[in-house]
Coordinates of C-alpha atoms and ligand atoms in Angstrom, one line a residue:
M10 CA -14.6 34.3 56.4
D11 CA -11.3 36.2 57.1
K12 CA -8.7 36.1 54.4
P13 CA -6.3 33.4 55.2
H14 CA -2.6 34.3 55.1
V15 CA -0.4 32.1 53.0
I16 CA 3.6 32.4 52.8
V17 CA 5.0 31.0 49.7
I18 CA 8.8 30.3 49.9
G19 CA 10.6 30.7 46.6
A20 CA 10.0 33.1 43.6
G21 CA 10.9 30.8 40.8
F22 CA 8.3 29.9 38.1
T23 CA 6.5 27.6 40.6
G24 CA 6.5 30.2 43.4
V25 CA 5.2 33.2 41.4
A26 CA 2.5 31.0 39.7
V27 CA 1.4 29.8 43.1
A28 CA 1.4 33.4 44.5
Y29 CA -0.7 34.6 41.5
D30 CA -3.3 31.8 41.9
L31 CA -3.6 32.3 45.7
A32 CA -4.0 35.9 45.4
K33 CA -6.5 35.7 42.6
R34 CA -8.6 33.3 44.8
G35 CA -8.8 36.0 47.4
M36 CA -6.0 35.0 49.9
D37 CA -3.4 37.2 51.6
V38 CA 0.0 36.2 50.2
T39 CA 3.6 36.9 51.1
V40 CA 6.4 35.5 49.0
L41 CA 9.8 35.1 50.7
E42 CA 12.8 34.4 48.1
R43 CA 16.4 34.4 49.2
G44 CA 17.5 36.2 46.0
P45 CA 15.8 38.0 43.2
I46 CA 12.8 36.8 41.1
A47 CA 14.0 33.6 39.2
N48 CA 17.1 33.3 41.3
G49 CA 17.2 29.5 41.0
T50 CA 16.6 27.1 38.1
S51 CA 14.0 29.3 36.4
G52 CA 16.5 31.9 35.6
R53 CA 18.5 29.5 33.7
T54 CA 16.3 27.3 31.4
H55 CA 16.4 27.0 27.5
G56 CA 13.1 28.9 27.4
L57 CA 11.5 26.0 25.4
L58 CA 7.7 26.2 25.6
H59 CA 7.3 22.4 25.3
S60 CA 4.7 21.0 23.0
G61 CA 5.1 17.7 25.0
A62 CA 6.4 16.0 21.8
R63 CA 9.7 15.3 23.6
Y64 CA 8.1 13.2 26.1
A65 CA 5.2 11.7 23.9
V66 CA 6.8 8.3 23.6
D67 CA 8.1 7.6 27.2
D68 CA 6.4 10.0 29.5
Q69 CA 3.0 10.6 28.3
E70 CA 1.5 12.2 31.5
S71 CA 4.1 14.9 31.2
A72 CA 3.5 15.3 27.4
I73 CA -0.3 15.8 27.9
E74 CA 0.3 18.3 30.8
C75 CA 2.7 20.3 28.4
I76 CA 0.4 20.4 25.3
D77 CA -2.5 21.5 27.5
E78 CA -0.5 24.1 29.3
N79 CA 1.3 25.2 26.1
T80 CA -2.1 26.0 24.7
I81 CA -3.2 28.0 27.7
L82 CA 0.0 29.9 28.2
R83 CA -0.2 31.0 24.4
K84 CA -3.3 32.8 25.5
I85 CA -2.5 34.0 28.9
A86 CA 1.1 34.8 28.5
A87 CA 1.3 35.8 24.7
Q88 CA 3.4 38.8 25.7
V89 CA 6.5 36.6 26.6
I90 CA 6.1 33.8 24.0
E91 CA 7.3 33.5 20.5
P92 CA 5.0 31.0 18.8
N93 CA 7.8 29.9 16.3
G94 CA 7.1 26.0 16.4
G95 CA 9.6 23.3 16.6
L96 CA 11.1 20.7 14.2
F97 CA 12.0 17.2 15.2
V98 CA 15.0 16.5 12.8
G99 CA 15.9 13.0 11.8
I100 CA 19.4 12.6 10.3
D101 CA 20.4 9.0 10.8
D102 CA 18.9 5.3 10.9
S103 CA 18.5 5.4 14.6
D104 CA 16.5 8.6 14.3
M105 CA 14.4 7.1 11.4
N106 CA 13.7 4.0 13.4
Y107 CA 12.2 6.3 16.2
R108 CA 9.9 8.2 13.8
D109 CA 6.9 5.8 13.9
K110 CA 7.0 5.6 17.7
F111 CA 7.3 9.4 17.8
I112 CA 4.4 10.1 15.6
E113 CA 2.1 7.5 17.4
G114 CA 3.1 9.0 20.7
C115 CA 2.2 12.5 19.6
Q116 CA -1.1 11.4 18.2
E117 CA -1.9 9.5 21.5
C118 CA -1.1 12.8 23.4
H119 CA -3.2 14.8 21.0
I120 CA -0.1 17.0 19.9
P121 CA -0.7 18.1 16.4
L122 CA 2.2 17.5 13.9
E123 CA 3.1 17.8 10.2
E124 CA 5.9 16.0 8.4
Y125 CA 8.2 17.8 6.0
K126 CA 10.5 16.5 3.3
P127 CA 14.1 17.4 3.6
E128 CA 13.9 20.1 0.9
I129 CA 11.0 21.9 2.6
A130 CA 12.6 21.7 5.9
L131 CA 15.9 23.2 4.4
R132 CA 13.9 26.1 2.8
L133 CA 12.4 26.8 6.3
E134 CA 15.7 26.4 8.1
P135 CA 18.6 26.8 5.7
E136 CA 21.3 26.3 8.4
L137 CA 20.2 22.7 9.1
T138 CA 22.5 19.9 8.2
K139 CA 22.2 18.6 4.6
K140 CA 22.1 15.0 6.1
I141 CA 18.6 15.7 7.1
R142 CA 16.1 12.8 6.2
T143 CA 12.9 14.1 7.7
A144 CA 11.6 17.0 9.9
I145 CA 8.3 17.0 11.9
L146 CA 6.8 20.2 12.9
V147 CA 5.1 20.5 16.4
P148 CA 3.7 23.4 18.3
D149 CA 6.9 24.1 20.5
G150 CA 7.6 27.7 21.2
T151 CA 10.1 29.9 22.7
F152 CA 9.6 32.0 26.1
D153 CA 11.5 34.6 27.7
P154 CA 12.3 33.1 31.1
L155 CA 12.6 36.3 33.3
R156 CA 9.8 38.0 31.6
L157 CA 7.5 34.9 32.1
A158 CA 8.3 34.8 35.9
L159 CA 7.9 38.7 36.2
A160 CA 4.4 38.5 34.3
F161 CA 3.1 36.0 37.0
A162 CA 4.6 38.0 39.8
A163 CA 3.1 41.2 38.5
S164 CA -0.2 39.6 38.2
A165 CA 0.2 38.3 41.9
K166 CA 1.0 41.9 43.1
F167 CA -1.9 43.2 41.1
H168 CA -4.1 41.0 43.2
G169 CA -2.4 41.9 46.4
A170 CA 0.5 39.5 47.0
K171 CA 3.7 41.0 48.6
F172 CA 7.0 40.0 47.5
R173 CA 9.9 40.1 50.0
L174 CA 13.1 39.4 47.9
F175 CA 16.5 38.6 49.5
C176 CA 14.7 37.1 52.4
E177 CA 16.0 33.6 53.2
V178 CA 13.7 31.1 55.2
T179 CA 16.0 29.5 57.9
G180 CA 13.4 27.7 60.1
F181 CA 9.8 27.3 61.0
L182 CA 7.5 28.4 63.7
F183 CA 5.5 25.4 65.3
D184 CA 2.5 25.0 67.6
G185 CA 2.7 22.7 70.5
L186 CA 1.8 19.8 68.3
G187 CA 4.7 20.3 65.9
N188 CA 2.5 21.7 63.2
V189 CA 3.9 24.7 61.1
T190 CA 2.4 28.0 61.9
G191 CA 4.9 30.3 60.1
V192 CA 8.6 30.9 59.3
K193 CA 11.8 32.5 60.6
F194 CA 13.7 34.2 57.9
S195 CA 16.7 36.3 57.5
D196 CA 16.2 39.7 55.6
R197 CA 19.3 40.4 53.9
T198 CA 18.1 44.0 52.8
K199 CA 17.9 44.8 56.5
G200 CA 20.4 42.6 58.0
K201 CA 18.1 41.1 60.6
M202 CA 16.2 38.0 61.3
E203 CA 12.2 38.1 61.4
E204 CA 9.3 35.8 62.1
L205 CA 6.0 35.7 60.1
S206 CA 3.0 33.7 61.0
A207 CA 0.7 32.1 58.3
D208 CA -2.3 29.8 58.0
I209 CA -0.4 27.7 55.7
V210 CA 3.2 27.8 54.1
V211 CA 3.8 26.7 50.5
S212 CA 7.5 25.6 49.7
A213 CA 8.1 26.2 46.1
T214 CA 11.8 25.9 46.4
G215 CA 12.5 23.6 43.6
S216 CA 15.7 21.5 43.9
W217 CA 16.1 22.8 47.5
C218 CA 12.7 21.6 48.7
G219 CA 14.2 18.6 50.4
E220 CA 16.4 20.8 52.5
V221 CA 13.4 23.1 53.3
A222 CA 11.2 20.2 54.3
E223 CA 13.9 18.9 56.6
M224 CA 13.9 22.1 58.5
A225 CA 10.3 21.4 59.2
G226 CA 11.1 18.0 60.4
D227 CA 10.2 16.1 57.3
P228 CA 13.2 14.2 55.8
N229 CA 11.1 12.1 53.4
I230 CA 10.5 14.3 50.3
P231 CA 11.5 12.2 47.3
I232 CA 13.3 14.8 45.3
R233 CA 16.2 14.2 42.8
P234 CA 18.0 17.4 41.8
T235 CA 19.2 16.7 38.3
P236 CA 21.4 19.5 36.8
G237 CA 22.1 20.2 33.0
V238 CA 24.3 22.4 31.1
M239 CA 23.4 24.7 28.3
V240 CA 25.6 26.6 25.9
T241 CA 24.7 29.8 24.1
Y242 CA 26.1 30.9 20.6
D243 CA 26.1 34.4 19.4
Q244 CA 23.8 34.1 16.2
R245 CA 20.3 33.2 15.5
L246 CA 21.0 30.2 13.3
C247 CA 17.5 28.9 13.4
Q248 CA 14.0 30.5 13.7
R249 CA 12.2 27.4 15.2
V250 CA 13.2 25.2 18.1
I251 CA 15.2 22.3 16.6
N252 CA 15.0 18.9 18.4
R253 CA 16.7 15.7 17.3
L254 CA 14.1 13.0 16.5
N255 CA 15.3 10.6 18.9
E256 CA 14.8 9.4 22.7
P257 CA 15.5 12.4 24.9
G258 CA 19.4 12.6 25.2
D259 CA 22.3 15.0 25.7
G260 CA 22.4 18.1 23.5
D261 CA 19.5 17.4 21.3
I262 CA 17.6 20.7 21.8
I263 CA 18.5 24.0 20.1
V264 CA 16.3 27.0 21.2
P265 CA 16.6 30.4 19.3
Q266 CA 16.1 33.3 21.8
R267 CA 16.5 36.8 20.4
Q268 CA 19.6 36.9 18.3
M269 CA 21.1 33.8 19.9
I270 CA 20.6 30.1 20.1
T271 CA 21.0 27.8 23.2
V272 CA 22.1 24.2 22.9
G273 CA 21.2 21.8 25.8
T274 CA 21.4 19.8 27.7
T275 CA 22.8 17.2 30.0
S276 CA 21.4 15.2 32.9
F277 CA 23.3 14.0 36.0
E278 CA 23.3 14.1 39.8
A279 CA 25.0 16.8 41.8
D280 CA 25.8 16.9 45.6
N281 CA 26.1 20.7 46.1
L282 CA 23.1 22.5 44.6
D283 CA 24.6 26.0 45.3
Y284 CA 27.8 25.3 43.3
I285 CA 27.5 23.1 40.1
P286 CA 30.6 23.7 38.0
V287 CA 30.2 23.7 34.2
T288 CA 32.8 21.3 32.9
E289 CA 34.6 21.8 29.5
Q290 CA 33.7 18.2 28.7
Q291 CA 30.0 19.0 28.8
V292 CA 30.5 22.2 27.0
N293 CA 32.3 20.3 24.3
L294 CA 29.5 17.7 24.2
M295 CA 26.9 20.5 23.6
Y296 CA 29.1 21.9 20.8
H297 CA 29.5 18.5 18.9
R298 CA 25.9 17.5 19.4
G299 CA 24.7 21.0 18.2
C300 CA 27.0 20.9 15.0
E301 CA 25.4 17.5 14.1
L302 CA 22.2 19.4 13.6
I303 CA 23.4 23.0 12.7
P304 CA 26.9 22.6 11.4
S305 CA 27.4 26.4 11.3
I306 CA 27.6 26.4 15.1
A307 CA 31.3 25.5 14.3
N308 CA 31.7 29.1 12.9
T309 CA 29.8 31.0 15.7
R310 CA 31.3 32.6 18.8
E311 CA 30.4 30.9 22.1
R312 CA 28.7 33.5 24.2
G313 CA 28.4 31.6 27.5
A314 CA 27.8 28.4 29.3
F315 CA 25.5 27.8 32.3
M316 CA 24.1 25.2 34.5
A317 CA 20.9 24.6 36.4
S318 CA 19.2 21.9 38.3
R319 CA 15.9 20.2 37.6
P320 CA 13.7 19.6 40.6
L321 CA 12.7 16.1 39.5
V322 CA 10.5 13.9 41.8
D323 CA 12.4 10.7 42.7
S324 CA 10.4 7.7 41.3
G325 CA 13.1 5.2 41.8
L326 CA 14.4 5.4 38.3
K327 CA 17.5 7.3 37.1
G328 CA 18.6 10.4 34.9
R329 CA 16.4 10.7 31.8
S330 CA 14.0 8.1 33.0
L331 CA 12.8 10.3 35.7
A332 CA 9.3 11.6 35.0
R333 CA 9.0 15.3 34.2
T334 CA 5.5 15.5 35.9
F335 CA 5.2 17.3 39.3
K336 CA 3.8 16.3 42.8
C337 CA 2.2 18.3 45.6
F338 CA 3.2 17.0 49.0
D339 CA 0.9 17.6 52.0
H340 CA 3.2 17.1 55.1
K341 CA 0.2 16.1 57.2
V342 CA 0.1 13.0 55.2
S343 CA 3.8 12.3 54.7
Q344 CA 4.9 13.2 58.3
N345 CA 1.9 14.3 60.4
I346 CA 3.1 17.9 60.2
D347 CA 0.2 20.2 59.3
G348 CA 0.5 23.8 57.9
L349 CA 3.1 22.9 55.2
V350 CA 2.7 22.0 51.6
T351 CA 5.5 21.4 49.1
I352 CA 5.2 21.6 45.3
T353 CA 8.0 20.3 43.1
G354 CA 8.9 18.7 39.8
G355 CA 7.3 19.6 36.6
K356 CA 8.5 22.0 33.8
A357 CA 8.4 25.8 33.3
T358 CA 5.8 25.0 30.7
T359 CA 3.4 23.6 33.4
L360 CA 3.8 26.2 36.2
R361 CA 0.2 27.5 35.9
L362 CA -1.2 23.8 36.3
M363 CA 1.3 23.2 39.1
A364 CA 0.1 26.3 41.0
E365 CA -3.7 25.3 40.2
K366 CA -3.2 21.9 41.9
T367 CA -1.2 23.3 44.8
V368 CA -3.8 26.1 45.6
D369 CA -6.6 23.5 45.3
L370 CA -5.0 21.5 48.1
V371 CA -4.5 24.9 50.1
C372 CA -8.1 25.6 49.7
Q373 CA -9.2 22.1 50.8
K374 CA -7.0 22.3 53.9
L375 CA -8.4 25.7 54.9
S376 CA -11.9 24.9 53.9
F377 CA -11.7 28.1 51.8
P378 CA -14.1 27.5 48.9
A379 CA -12.5 29.3 45.8
A380 CA -12.1 28.1 42.4
C381 CA -9.1 28.5 40.0
E382 CA -9.4 31.4 37.7
T383 CA -6.0 31.4 35.9
I384 CA -6.9 29.7 32.7
E385 CA -8.7 32.4 30.9
T386 CA -7.3 35.7 32.0
P387 CA -4.3 37.1 30.4
L388 CA -1.5 38.0 32.9
I389 CA -0.8 41.8 33.2
S390 CA 2.4 43.1 31.6
Y391 CA 5.6 41.9 33.1
R392 CA 6.7 45.5 33.4
Q393 CA 4.1 46.3 35.9
Y394 CA 6.0 44.1 38.4
F395 CA 8.3 47.2 39.0
S396 CA 5.5 49.8 39.1
I397 CA 2.9 48.1 41.3
P398 CA 3.8 49.2 45.0
N399 CA 4.9 46.4 47.3
E400 CA 3.2 47.2 50.6
V401 CA 5.3 45.4 53.0
N402 CA 5.0 46.5 56.6
Ligands
FAD505 C1 19.1 22.7 32.1 C2 17.6 22.9 32.3 C3 16.8 23.4 31.1 C4 15.4 23.6 31.4 N1 14.8 23.9 30.2 C5 13.5 24.0 30.2 C6 12.7 24.5 29.1 O1 13.4 24.8 28.2 N2 11.4 24.5 29.2 C7 10.7 24.1 30.4 O2 9.5 24.2 30.3 N3 11.4 23.7 31.5 C8 12.7 23.6 31.5 N4 13.4 23.3 32.5 C9 12.8 23.0 33.8 C10 12.5 24.3 34.6 O3 13.4 25.3 34.4 C11 12.2 24.0 36.0 O4 11.3 23.0 36.1 C12 11.6 25.2 36.7 O5 12.5 26.3 36.6 C13 11.5 25.0 38.2 O6 11.1 26.2 39.0 P1 10.9 26.2 40.5 O7 10.3 27.4 40.8 O8 10.2 25.0 41.0 O9 12.3 26.1 41.1 P2 13.4 27.4 41.1 O10 13.4 28.2 39.9 O11 14.7 26.6 41.4 O12 12.8 28.1 42.3 C14 13.1 27.9 43.7 C15 13.4 29.2 44.4 O13 13.5 28.9 45.8 C16 14.4 29.7 46.3 N5 14.8 29.2 47.6 C17 15.4 28.2 48.0 N6 15.6 27.9 49.1 C18 15.0 29.1 49.8 C19 14.9 29.5 51.2 N7 15.4 28.8 52.2 N8 14.4 30.7 51.5 C20 13.9 31.4 50.4 N9 14.0 31.1 49.1 C21 14.4 29.9 48.8 C22 15.5 29.8 45.3 O14 16.4 31.0 45.4 C23 14.8 29.8 44.1 O15 14.4 31.0 43.4 C24 14.9 23.2 32.5 C25 15.6 22.7 33.5 C26 17.1 22.7 33.5 C27 17.7 22.2 34.7

């Protein structure tokens, strides 16, 4: 059988992982991205490799996805991961009331944990507040966001995928029945419009996937872009990820990254995804919530504040209640438009699994029998993204 050609729109975590999986299964792949690699949300995350513990009480489907993928990424993407662990720290009565539910949830989701007395936790993390009452260690970690994306992109290129950056998809090509047969795009590096045909187009456009689906004639993708702010401070005040032992809320995660820490995040709705301002009020909130866990943040220089939007799937709930799991949409099913698949939702931590499910659907639609092979093989070095030639005609 001839190799099918698949266009992937978007080179965030999801797009590069989809491109890798498609190419590794033997398909011809072209990635079209309107900016550089990790131009969207993926370039602006905490870099927390979730153990799933954060979701173990209220969103167990996501929690299990996270712990399973955390285990796989530690093997295949060890080059970009610091396996430093994470502490869930209880400092008041409300936290301590949450403790039993938290431990039970982690056990139900097979997330390993170990509880430490305050004096042990303070020995491990001397900058933690002296108000600490308990600390529970889970297998969280830290990843380097850009390098994670580049490692998947390099591995995709190694298997033949082509990357066309600064190429914005502006419309679709259709057959006489309204099915998608390719895309129209603006190549900003050449300043001209082009068209490209494909057997299937995969939209991995994150928070923008609703707009992209509308271009194809499907206004019904239930996507709820949900931004959050993060604030970075100029010293590495903890070695592990520090989480507040409470229901997920604002400013309850502190992630060490090289010689810095990042405090995040908030959760709200925005109208204009291309410009979400960082408000002083949200930055102050991160500062105060961060200081509750690590008081010495007060003596540390703020290095920067940034914002990104989660591409969450709309389940009818609001804000923090929205599930962190992902969904793959076949537009043949939702709007009788064949040739287009959208993948959205999820976490950076679940990028590989999201790609696997998407490519399973692509293979099924194309009757192309190839199994996923991304679980065992380590990714090639992220550095090779720049050295493998990009053979674009
Ligand atoms: C504040 C915050 C903190 C987070 N922290 C973490 C964390 O610590 N750990 C974790 O696991 N997850 C985290 N997440 C979630 C994670 O970052 C996202 O789930 C993930 O980045 C989404 O990746 P994506 O590829 O689906 O979307 P994106 O990264 O947004 O990629 C979509 C891409 O599509 C491109 N695009 C859009 N339209 C077009 C077009 N018309 N033509 C061509 N290209 C187009 C965009 O430029 C973009 O590069 C966080 C999210 C937020 C908001």
